[in-house]
CSV table of C-alpha atoms in Angstrom, one decimal:
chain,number,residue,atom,x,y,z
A,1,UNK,CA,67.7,10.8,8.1
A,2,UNK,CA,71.4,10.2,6.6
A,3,UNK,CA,72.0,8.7,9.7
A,4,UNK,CA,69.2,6.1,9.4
A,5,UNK,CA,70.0,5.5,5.3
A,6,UNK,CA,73.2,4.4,5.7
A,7,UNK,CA,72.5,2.0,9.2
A,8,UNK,CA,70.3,0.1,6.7
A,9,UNK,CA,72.7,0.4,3.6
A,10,UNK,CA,75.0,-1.2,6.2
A,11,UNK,CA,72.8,-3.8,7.6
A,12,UNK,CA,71.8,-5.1,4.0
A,13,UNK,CA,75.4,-5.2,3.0
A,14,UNK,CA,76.5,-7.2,6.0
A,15,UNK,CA,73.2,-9.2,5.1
A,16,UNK,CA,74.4,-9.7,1.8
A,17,UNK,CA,77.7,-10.5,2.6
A,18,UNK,CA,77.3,-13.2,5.0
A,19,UNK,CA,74.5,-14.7,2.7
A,20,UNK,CA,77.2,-14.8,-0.3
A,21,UNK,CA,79.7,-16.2,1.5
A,22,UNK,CA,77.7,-19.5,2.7
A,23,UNK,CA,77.0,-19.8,-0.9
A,24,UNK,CA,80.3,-19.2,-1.9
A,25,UNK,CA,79.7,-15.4,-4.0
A,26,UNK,CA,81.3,-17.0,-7.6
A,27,UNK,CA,81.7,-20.2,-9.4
A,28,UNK,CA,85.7,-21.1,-8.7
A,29,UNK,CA,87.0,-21.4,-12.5
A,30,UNK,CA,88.3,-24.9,-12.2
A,31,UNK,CA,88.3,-26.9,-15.4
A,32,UNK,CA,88.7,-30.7,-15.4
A,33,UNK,CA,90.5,-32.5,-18.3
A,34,UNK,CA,88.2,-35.6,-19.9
A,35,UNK,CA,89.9,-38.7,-20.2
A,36,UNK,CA,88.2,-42.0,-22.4
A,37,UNK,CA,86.9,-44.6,-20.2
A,38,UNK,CA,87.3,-47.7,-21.9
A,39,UNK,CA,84.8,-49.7,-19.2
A,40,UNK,CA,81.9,-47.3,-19.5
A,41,UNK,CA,82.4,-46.7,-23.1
A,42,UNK,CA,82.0,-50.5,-23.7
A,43,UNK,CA,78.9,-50.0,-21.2
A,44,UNK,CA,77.3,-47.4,-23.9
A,45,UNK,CA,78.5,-49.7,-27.1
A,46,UNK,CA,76.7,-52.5,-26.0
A,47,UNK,CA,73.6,-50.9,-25.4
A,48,UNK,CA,73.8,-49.0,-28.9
A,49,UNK,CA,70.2,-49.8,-30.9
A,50,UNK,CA,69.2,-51.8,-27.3
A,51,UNK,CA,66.3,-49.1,-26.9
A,52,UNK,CA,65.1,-49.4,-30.4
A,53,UNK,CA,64.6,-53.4,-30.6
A,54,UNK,CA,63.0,-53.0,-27.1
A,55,UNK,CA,60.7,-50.5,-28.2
A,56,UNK,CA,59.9,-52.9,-31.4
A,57,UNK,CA,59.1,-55.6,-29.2
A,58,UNK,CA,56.8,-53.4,-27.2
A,59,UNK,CA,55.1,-52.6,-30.1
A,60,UNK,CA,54.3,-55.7,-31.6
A,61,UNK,CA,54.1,-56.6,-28.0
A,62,UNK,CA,51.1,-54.6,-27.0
A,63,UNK,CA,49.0,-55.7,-30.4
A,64,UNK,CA,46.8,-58.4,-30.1
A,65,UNK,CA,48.7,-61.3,-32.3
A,66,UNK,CA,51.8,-59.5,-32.2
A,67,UNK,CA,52.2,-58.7,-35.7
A,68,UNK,CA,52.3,-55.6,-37.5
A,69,UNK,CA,53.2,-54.7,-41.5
A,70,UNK,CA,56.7,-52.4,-41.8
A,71,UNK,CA,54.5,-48.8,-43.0
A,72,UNK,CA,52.5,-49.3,-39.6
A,73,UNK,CA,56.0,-49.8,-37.7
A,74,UNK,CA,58.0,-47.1,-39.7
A,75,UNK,CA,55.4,-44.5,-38.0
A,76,UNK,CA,57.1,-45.2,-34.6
A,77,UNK,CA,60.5,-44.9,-36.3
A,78,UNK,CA,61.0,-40.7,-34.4
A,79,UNK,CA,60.8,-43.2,-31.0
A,80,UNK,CA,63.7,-45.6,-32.2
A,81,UNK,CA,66.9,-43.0,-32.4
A,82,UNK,CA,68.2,-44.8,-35.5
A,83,UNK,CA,70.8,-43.1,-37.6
A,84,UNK,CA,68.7,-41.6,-40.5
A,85,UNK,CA,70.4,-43.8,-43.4
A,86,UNK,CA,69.2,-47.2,-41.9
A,87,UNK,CA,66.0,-48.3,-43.1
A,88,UNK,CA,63.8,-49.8,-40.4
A,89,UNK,CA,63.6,-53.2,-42.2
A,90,UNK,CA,67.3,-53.5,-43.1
A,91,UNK,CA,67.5,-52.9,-39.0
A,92,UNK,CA,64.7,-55.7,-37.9
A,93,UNK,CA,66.5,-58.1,-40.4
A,94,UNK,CA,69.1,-58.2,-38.4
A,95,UNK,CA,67.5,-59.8,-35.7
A,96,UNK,CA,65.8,-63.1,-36.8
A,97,UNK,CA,65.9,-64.4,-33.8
A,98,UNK,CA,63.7,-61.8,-32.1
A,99,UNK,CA,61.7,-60.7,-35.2
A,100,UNK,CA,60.0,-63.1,-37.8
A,101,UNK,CA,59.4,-61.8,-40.9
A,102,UNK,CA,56.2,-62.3,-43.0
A,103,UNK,CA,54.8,-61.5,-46.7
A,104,UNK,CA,51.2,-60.9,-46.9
A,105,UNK,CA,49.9,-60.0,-50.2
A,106,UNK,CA,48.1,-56.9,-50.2
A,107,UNK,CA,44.9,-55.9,-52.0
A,108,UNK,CA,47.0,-56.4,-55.3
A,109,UNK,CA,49.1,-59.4,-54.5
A,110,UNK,CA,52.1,-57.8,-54.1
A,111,UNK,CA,53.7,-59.5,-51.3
A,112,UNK,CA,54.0,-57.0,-47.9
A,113,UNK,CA,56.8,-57.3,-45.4
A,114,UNK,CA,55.2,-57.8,-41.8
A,115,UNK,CA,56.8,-59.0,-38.5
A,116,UNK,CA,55.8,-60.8,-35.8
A,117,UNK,CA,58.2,-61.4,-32.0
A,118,UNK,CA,60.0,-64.9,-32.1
A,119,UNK,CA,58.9,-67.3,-29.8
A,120,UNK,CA,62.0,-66.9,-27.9
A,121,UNK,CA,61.3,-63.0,-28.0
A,122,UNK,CA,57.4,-63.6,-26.6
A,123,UNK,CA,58.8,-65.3,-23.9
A,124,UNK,CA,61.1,-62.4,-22.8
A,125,UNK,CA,58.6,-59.8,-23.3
A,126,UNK,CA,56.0,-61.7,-20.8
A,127,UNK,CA,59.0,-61.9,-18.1
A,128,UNK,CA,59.6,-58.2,-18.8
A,129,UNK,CA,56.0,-57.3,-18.6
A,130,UNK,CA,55.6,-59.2,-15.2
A,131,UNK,CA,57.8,-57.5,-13.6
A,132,UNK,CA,56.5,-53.8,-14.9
A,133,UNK,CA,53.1,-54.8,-13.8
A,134,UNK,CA,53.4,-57.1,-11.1
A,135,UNK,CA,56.8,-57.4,-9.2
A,136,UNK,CA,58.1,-54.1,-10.0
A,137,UNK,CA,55.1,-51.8,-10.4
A,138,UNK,CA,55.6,-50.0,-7.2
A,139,UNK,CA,59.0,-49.0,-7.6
A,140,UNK,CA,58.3,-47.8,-11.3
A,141,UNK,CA,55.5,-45.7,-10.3
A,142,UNK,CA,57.1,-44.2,-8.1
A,143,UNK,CA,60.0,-43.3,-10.7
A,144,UNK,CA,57.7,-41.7,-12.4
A,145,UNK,CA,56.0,-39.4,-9.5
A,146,UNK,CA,59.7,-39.0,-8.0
A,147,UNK,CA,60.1,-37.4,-11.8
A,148,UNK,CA,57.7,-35.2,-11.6
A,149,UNK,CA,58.6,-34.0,-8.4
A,150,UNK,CA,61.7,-32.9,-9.2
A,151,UNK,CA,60.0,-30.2,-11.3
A,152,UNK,CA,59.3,-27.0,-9.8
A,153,UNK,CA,55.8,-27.7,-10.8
A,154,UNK,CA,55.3,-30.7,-10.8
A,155,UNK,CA,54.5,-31.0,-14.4
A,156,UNK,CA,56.2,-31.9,-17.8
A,157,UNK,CA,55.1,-32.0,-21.0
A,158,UNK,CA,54.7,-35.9,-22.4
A,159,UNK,CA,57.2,-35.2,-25.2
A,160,UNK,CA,59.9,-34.8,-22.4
A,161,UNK,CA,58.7,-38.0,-20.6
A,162,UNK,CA,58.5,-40.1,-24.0
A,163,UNK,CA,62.6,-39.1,-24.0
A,164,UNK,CA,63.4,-40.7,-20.6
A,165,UNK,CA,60.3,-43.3,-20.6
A,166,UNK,CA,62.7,-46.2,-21.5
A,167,UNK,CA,65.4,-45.0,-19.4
A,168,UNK,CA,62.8,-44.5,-16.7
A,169,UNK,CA,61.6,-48.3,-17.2
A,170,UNK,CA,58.3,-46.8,-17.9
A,171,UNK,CA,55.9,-49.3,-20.1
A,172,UNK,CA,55.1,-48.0,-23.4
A,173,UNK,CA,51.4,-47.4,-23.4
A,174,UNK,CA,52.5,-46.1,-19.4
A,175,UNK,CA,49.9,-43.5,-20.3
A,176,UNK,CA,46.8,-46.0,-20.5
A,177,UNK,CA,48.3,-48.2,-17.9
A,178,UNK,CA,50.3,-46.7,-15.0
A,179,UNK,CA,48.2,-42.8,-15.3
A,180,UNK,CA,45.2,-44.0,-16.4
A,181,UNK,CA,44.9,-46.6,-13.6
A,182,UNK,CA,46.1,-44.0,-10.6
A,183,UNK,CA,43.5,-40.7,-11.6
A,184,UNK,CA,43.5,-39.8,-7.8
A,185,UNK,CA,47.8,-39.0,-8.9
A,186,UNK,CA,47.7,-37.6,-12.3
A,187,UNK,CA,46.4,-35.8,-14.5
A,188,UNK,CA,46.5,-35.1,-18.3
A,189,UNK,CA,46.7,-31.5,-18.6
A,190,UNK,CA,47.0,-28.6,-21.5
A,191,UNK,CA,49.8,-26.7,-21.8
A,192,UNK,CA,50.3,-23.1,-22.7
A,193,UNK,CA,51.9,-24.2,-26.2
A,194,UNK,CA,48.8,-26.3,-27.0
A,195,UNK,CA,50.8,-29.4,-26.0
A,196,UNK,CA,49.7,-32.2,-23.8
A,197,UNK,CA,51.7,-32.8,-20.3
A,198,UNK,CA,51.3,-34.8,-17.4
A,199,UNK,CA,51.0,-32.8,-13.7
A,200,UNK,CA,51.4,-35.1,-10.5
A,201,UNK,CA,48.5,-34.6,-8.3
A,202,UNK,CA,49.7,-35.6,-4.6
A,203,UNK,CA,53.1,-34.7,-3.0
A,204,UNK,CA,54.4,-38.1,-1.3
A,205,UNK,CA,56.7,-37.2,1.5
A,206,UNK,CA,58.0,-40.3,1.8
A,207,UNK,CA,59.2,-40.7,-1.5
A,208,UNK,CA,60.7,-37.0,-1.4
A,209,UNK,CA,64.3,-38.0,-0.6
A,210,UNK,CA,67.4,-38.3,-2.4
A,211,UNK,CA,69.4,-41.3,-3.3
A,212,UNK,CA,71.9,-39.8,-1.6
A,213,UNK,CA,70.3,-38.4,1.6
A,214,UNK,CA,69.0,-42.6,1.6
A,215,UNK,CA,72.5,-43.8,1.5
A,216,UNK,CA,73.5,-41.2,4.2
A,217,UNK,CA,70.5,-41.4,6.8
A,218,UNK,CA,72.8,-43.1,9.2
A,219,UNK,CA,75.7,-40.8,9.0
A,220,UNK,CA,76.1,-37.2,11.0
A,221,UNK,CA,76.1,-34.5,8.5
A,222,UNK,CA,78.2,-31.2,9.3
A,223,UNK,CA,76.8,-28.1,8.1
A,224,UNK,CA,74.0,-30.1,6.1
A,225,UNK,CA,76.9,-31.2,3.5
A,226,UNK,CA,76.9,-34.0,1.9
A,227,UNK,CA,79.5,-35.4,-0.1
A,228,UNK,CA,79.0,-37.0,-4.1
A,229,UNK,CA,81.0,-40.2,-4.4
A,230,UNK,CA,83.4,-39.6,-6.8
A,231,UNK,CA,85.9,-41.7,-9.0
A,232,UNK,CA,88.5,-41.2,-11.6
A,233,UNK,CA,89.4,-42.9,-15.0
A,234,UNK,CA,93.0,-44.0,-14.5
A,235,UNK,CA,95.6,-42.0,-15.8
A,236,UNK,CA,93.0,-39.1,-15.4
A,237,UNK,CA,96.4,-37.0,-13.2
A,238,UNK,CA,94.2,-34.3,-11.1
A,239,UNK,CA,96.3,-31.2,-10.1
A,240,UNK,CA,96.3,-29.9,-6.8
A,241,UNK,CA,94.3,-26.6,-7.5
A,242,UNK,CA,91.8,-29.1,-9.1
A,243,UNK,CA,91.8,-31.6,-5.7
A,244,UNK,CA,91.7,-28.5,-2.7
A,245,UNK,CA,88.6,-27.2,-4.9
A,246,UNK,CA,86.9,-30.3,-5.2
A,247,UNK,CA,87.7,-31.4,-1.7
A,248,UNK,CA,86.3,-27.8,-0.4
A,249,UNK,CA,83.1,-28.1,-2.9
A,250,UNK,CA,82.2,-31.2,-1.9
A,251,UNK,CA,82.0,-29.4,1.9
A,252,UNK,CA,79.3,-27.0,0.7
A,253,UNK,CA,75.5,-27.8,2.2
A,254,UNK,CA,73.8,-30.0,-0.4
A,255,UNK,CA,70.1,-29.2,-1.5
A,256,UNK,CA,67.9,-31.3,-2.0
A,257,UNK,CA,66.8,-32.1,-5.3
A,258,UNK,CA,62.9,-32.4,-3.8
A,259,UNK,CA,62.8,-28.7,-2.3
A,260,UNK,CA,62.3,-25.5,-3.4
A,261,UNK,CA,66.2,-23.9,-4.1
A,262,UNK,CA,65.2,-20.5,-5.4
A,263,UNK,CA,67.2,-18.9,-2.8
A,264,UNK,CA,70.1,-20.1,-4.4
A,265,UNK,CA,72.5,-17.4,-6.2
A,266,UNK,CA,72.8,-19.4,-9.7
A,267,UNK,CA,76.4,-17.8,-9.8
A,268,UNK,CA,77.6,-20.1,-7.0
A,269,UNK,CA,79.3,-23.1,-6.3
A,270,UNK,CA,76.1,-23.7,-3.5
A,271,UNK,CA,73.6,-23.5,-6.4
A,272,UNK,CA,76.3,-25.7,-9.0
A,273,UNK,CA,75.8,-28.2,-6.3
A,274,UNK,CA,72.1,-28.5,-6.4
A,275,UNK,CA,72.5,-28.9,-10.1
A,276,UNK,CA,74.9,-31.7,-10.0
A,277,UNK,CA,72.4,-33.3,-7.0
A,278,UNK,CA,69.5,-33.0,-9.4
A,279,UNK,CA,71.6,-35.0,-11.8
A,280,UNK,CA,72.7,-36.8,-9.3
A,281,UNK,CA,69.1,-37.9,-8.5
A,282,UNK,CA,67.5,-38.1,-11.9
A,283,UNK,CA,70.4,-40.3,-13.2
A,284,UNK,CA,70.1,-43.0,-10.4
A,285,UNK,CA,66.4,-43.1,-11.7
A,286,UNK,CA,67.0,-44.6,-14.8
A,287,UNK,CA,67.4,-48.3,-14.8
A,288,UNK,CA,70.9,-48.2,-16.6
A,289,UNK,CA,72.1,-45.4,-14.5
A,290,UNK,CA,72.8,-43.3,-17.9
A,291,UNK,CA,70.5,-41.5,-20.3
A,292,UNK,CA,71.7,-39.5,-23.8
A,293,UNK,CA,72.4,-35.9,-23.0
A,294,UNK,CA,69.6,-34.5,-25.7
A,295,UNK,CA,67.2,-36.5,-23.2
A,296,UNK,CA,67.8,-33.8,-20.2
A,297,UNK,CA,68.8,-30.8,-22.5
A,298,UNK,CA,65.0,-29.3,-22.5
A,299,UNK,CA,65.0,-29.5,-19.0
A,300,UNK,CA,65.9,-26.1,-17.8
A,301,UNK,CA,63.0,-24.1,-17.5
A,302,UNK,CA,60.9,-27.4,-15.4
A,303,UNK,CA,63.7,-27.7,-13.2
A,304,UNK,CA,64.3,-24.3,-12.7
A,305,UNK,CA,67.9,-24.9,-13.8
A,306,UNK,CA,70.7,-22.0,-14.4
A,307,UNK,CA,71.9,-21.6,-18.3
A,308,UNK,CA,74.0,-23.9,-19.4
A,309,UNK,CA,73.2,-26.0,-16.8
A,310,UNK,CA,74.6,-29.0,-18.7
A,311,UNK,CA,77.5,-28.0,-18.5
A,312,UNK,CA,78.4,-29.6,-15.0
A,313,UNK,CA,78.5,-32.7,-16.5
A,314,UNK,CA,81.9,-31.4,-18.2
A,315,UNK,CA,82.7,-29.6,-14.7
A,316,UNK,CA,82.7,-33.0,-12.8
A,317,UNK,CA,84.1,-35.6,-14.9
A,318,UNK,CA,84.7,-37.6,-11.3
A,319,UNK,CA,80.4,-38.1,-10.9
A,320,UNK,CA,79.9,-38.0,-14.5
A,321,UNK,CA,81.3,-39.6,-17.0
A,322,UNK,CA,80.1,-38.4,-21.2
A,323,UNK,CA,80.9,-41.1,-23.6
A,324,UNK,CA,80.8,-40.3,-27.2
A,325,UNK,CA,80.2,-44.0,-28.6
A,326,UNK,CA,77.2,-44.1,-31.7
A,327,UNK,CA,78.3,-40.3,-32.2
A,328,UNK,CA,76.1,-39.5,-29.5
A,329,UNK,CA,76.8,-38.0,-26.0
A,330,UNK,CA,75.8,-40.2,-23.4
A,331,UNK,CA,75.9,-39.3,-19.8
A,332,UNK,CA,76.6,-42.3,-17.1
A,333,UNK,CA,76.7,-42.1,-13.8
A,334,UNK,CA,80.1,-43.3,-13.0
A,335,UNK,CA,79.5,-44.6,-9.1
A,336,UNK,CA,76.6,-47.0,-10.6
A,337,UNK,CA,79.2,-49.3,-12.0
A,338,UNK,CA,82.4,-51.2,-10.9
A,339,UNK,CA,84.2,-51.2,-14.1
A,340,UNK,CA,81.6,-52.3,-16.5
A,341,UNK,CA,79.1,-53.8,-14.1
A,342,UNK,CA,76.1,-52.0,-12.8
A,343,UNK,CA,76.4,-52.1,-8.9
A,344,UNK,CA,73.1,-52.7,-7.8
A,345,UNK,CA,71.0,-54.1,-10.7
A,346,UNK,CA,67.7,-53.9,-11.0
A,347,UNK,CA,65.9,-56.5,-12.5
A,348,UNK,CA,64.5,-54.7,-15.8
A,349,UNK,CA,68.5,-54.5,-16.1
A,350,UNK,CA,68.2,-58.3,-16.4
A,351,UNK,CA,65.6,-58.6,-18.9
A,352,UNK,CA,67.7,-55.9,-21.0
A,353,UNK,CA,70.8,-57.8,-21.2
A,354,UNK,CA,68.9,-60.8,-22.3
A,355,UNK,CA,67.8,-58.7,-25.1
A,356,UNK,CA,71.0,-57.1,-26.0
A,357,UNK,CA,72.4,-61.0,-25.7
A,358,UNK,CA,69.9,-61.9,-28.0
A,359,UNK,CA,70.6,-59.0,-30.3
A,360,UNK,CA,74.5,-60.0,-30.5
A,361,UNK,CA,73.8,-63.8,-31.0
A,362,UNK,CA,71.1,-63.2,-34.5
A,363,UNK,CA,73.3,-61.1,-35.4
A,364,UNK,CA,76.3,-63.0,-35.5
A,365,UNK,CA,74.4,-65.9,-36.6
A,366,UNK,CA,73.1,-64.1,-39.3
A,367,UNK,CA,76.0,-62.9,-40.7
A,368,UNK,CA,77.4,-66.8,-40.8
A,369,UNK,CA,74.3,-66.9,-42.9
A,370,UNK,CA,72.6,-69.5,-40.9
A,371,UNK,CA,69.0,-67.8,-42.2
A,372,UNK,CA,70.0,-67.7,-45.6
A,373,UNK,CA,68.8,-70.8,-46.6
A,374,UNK,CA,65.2,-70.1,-44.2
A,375,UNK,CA,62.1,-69.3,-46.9
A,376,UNK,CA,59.6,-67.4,-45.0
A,377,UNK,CA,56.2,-68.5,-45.6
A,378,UNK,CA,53.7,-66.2,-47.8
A,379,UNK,CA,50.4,-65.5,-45.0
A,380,UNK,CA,47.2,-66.2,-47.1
A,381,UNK,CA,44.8,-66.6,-44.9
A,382,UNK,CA,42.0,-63.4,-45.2
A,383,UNK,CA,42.3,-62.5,-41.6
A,384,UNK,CA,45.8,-61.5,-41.6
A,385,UNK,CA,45.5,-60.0,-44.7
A,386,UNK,CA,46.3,-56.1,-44.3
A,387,UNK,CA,43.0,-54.2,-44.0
A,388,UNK,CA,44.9,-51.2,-45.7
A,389,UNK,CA,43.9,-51.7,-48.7
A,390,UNK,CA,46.1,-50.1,-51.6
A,391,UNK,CA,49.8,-48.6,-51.0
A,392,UNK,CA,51.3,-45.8,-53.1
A,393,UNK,CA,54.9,-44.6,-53.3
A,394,UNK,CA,54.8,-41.8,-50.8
A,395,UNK,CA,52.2,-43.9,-47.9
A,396,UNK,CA,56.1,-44.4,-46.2
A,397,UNK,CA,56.5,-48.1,-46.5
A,398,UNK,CA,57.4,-49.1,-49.9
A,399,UNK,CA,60.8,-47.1,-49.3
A,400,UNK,CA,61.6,-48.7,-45.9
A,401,UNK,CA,61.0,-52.1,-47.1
A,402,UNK,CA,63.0,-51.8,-50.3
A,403,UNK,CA,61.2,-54.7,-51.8
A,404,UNK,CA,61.9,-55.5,-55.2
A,405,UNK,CA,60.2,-58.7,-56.6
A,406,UNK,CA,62.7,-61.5,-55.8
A,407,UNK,CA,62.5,-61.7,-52.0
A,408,UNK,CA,65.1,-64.3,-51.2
A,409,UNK,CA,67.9,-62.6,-53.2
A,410,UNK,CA,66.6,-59.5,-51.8
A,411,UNK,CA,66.5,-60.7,-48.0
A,412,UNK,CA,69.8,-61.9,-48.9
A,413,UNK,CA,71.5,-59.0,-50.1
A,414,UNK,CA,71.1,-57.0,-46.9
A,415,UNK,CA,73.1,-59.4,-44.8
A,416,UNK,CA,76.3,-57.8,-45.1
């Protein structure tokens, strides 16, 4: 009977053994040094408050004459990711060349900021949503189910989704639009926590691969490893510890991102791998090739992801690169861009830059002040009136507008 015990103790430690050294047993203890990127810094700066006038214009967008009063906008103002201290309508004033602004007296005459998309901004919006619903539709649609199929269960809750839906190039009604219209794939479904999420129905094989895997399909792959490209900010001086490791890591067998990894000893360099392929993968399905860290940081327990998981972001500052322009932590995916040019473009890309240009030129010509001198005309007619009848300090609007009787000087005032 000893005899027996300790052949098996023997056999499950050789078992074990072997099995921990494919996945390498520990995580080496390598720490690389950040170093500023100037290029992909000025890639975040320019796109600081891009998501917030793009959501505006969806907004007004998707409403049938494209106008909406501020207290009706200032509800969407938790989707904007505007500093707390900026009122909504000092923001959309600084724009007048994508939003028009309005007075509409309300049931007491007091005259009622509303805004309506520029002519100029129409036009872009129509381009854009051509190519989410006609030219493009495919390929967003399929961002979204290659989403879902990262999870483990194919499911996230739409509060996660409304974090990445711009990022994702996602419409914003995609809910009534892209879901509702494909019921055979989705489905709306109740959570545990009383929440609403969104499962993915059918498993698409042929979507199921990696942007990496793609790029690779024509090269031999030893020991199923597959190597992350990888870059570093000038000056960035890696040691020689730093290089052997990275050069052996990127030698271990890459998951992928689309199969089950629950084999995987979390305390590896195998299973750090799979992280940073995840990553790797969710990243190059955003349009911009970035998204803010927050976006990803509730995304442990659907992608079955270690603790701390973010933290390979820090660990591999030659695929990742965390700028910390607008005080927030964005995460870029540093082999999507040639200095501060996205590599392959896609064309939502296109439509955002003529938005951000757009956003830089009222700007500037605002602050010249070539709108002071512009009186905005007073809406009278009974069918744009607003149908909500009396407004109280406290209904959320009053303070966002920060009217105060004289509308030129006040529109004025706020151009500094």
């Amino acid at each position: 009977m000893f005899f027996v015990r300790r052949s098996v103790s023997c056999f499950s430690y050789f078992y074990l053994s072997i099995n921990f050294r494919i996945q390498r047993r520990c995580l080496v203890n390598v720490k690389l040094k950040w170093v500023k990127d100037r290029f992909l810094d000025n890639v975040v700066s320019g796109s600081l408050h891009l998501k917030a006038t793009c959501t505006l214009v969806s907004i007004l967008g998707t409403h049938s004459d494209s106008c909406l009063p501020i207290h009706i906008l200032a509800k969407h103002r938790g989707q904007l990711d505007l500093p707390y201290d900026l009122k909504l309508a000092t923001f959309i004033r600084r724009y007048p060349n994508i939003f028009q602004e309005l007075y509409v007296p309300d049931s007491r005459g007091t005259p009622v900021p509303w805004y309506k998309l520029t002519p100029e901004a129409l036009n872009v919006y129509n381009q854009e949503m051509h190519l989410i619903y006609e030219e493009c539709y495919v390929d967003i649609l399929q961002r979204l189910q290659k989403l879902l199929m990262l999870t483990k269960e194919r499911l996230l809750p739409l509060q996660t989704i409304e974090q990445l839906r711009w990022d994702l190039g996602l419409p914003y009604d995609y809910e009534n639009t892209l879901v509702a219209k494909n019921p055979e794939s989705f489905s709306f479904i109740k959570l545990p926590d009383e929440r609403v999420g969104l499962k993915l129905l059918v498993w698409n094989d042929s979507i199921a691969v990696s942007h990496l895997e793609h790029r690779n399909l024509k090269q031999e792959e030893k020991n199923g490893a597959l190597a992350f490209p990888v870059s570093f900010t000038r000056g960035f001086g890696l040691k020689r510890k730093c290089m052997e490791w990275l050069h052996e890591w990127q030698k271990l067998p890459y998951t992928s991102p689309y199969v089950d990894a629950s084999h995987l000893d979390s305390r590896t360099d195998t299973s750090e791998k799979r992280v940073v392929g995840v990553f790797h993968e969710l990243l190059h399905l955003t349009i911009n090739k970035k998204t803010e860290r927050k976006n990803v940081s509730n995304l442990r327990a659907p992608l079955a992801m270690p603790q701390k998981f973010t933290k390979v972001f820090e660990r591999h500052p030659e695929i990742f690169y965390i700028s910390q322009k607008g005080g927030l932590h964005t995460v870029v995916l540093r082999e999507a861009y040639d200095r501060d040019h996205l590599v392959e473009k896609h064309p939502l890309a296109d439509i955002r830059e003529t938005y951000a240009s757009m956003m830089k030129e009222g700007f500037l010509d605002r602050s010249r002040g070539l709108y002071k001198k512009e009186r905005r005309p007073i809406l009278v007619d009974e069918s744009v009136k607003s149908p909500f009848g009396r407004r109280r300090n406290g209904d959320g609007f009053e303070s966002d507008s920060g009217i105060d009787g004289n509308l030129i000087s006040e529109y004025e005032s706020d151009e500094g």
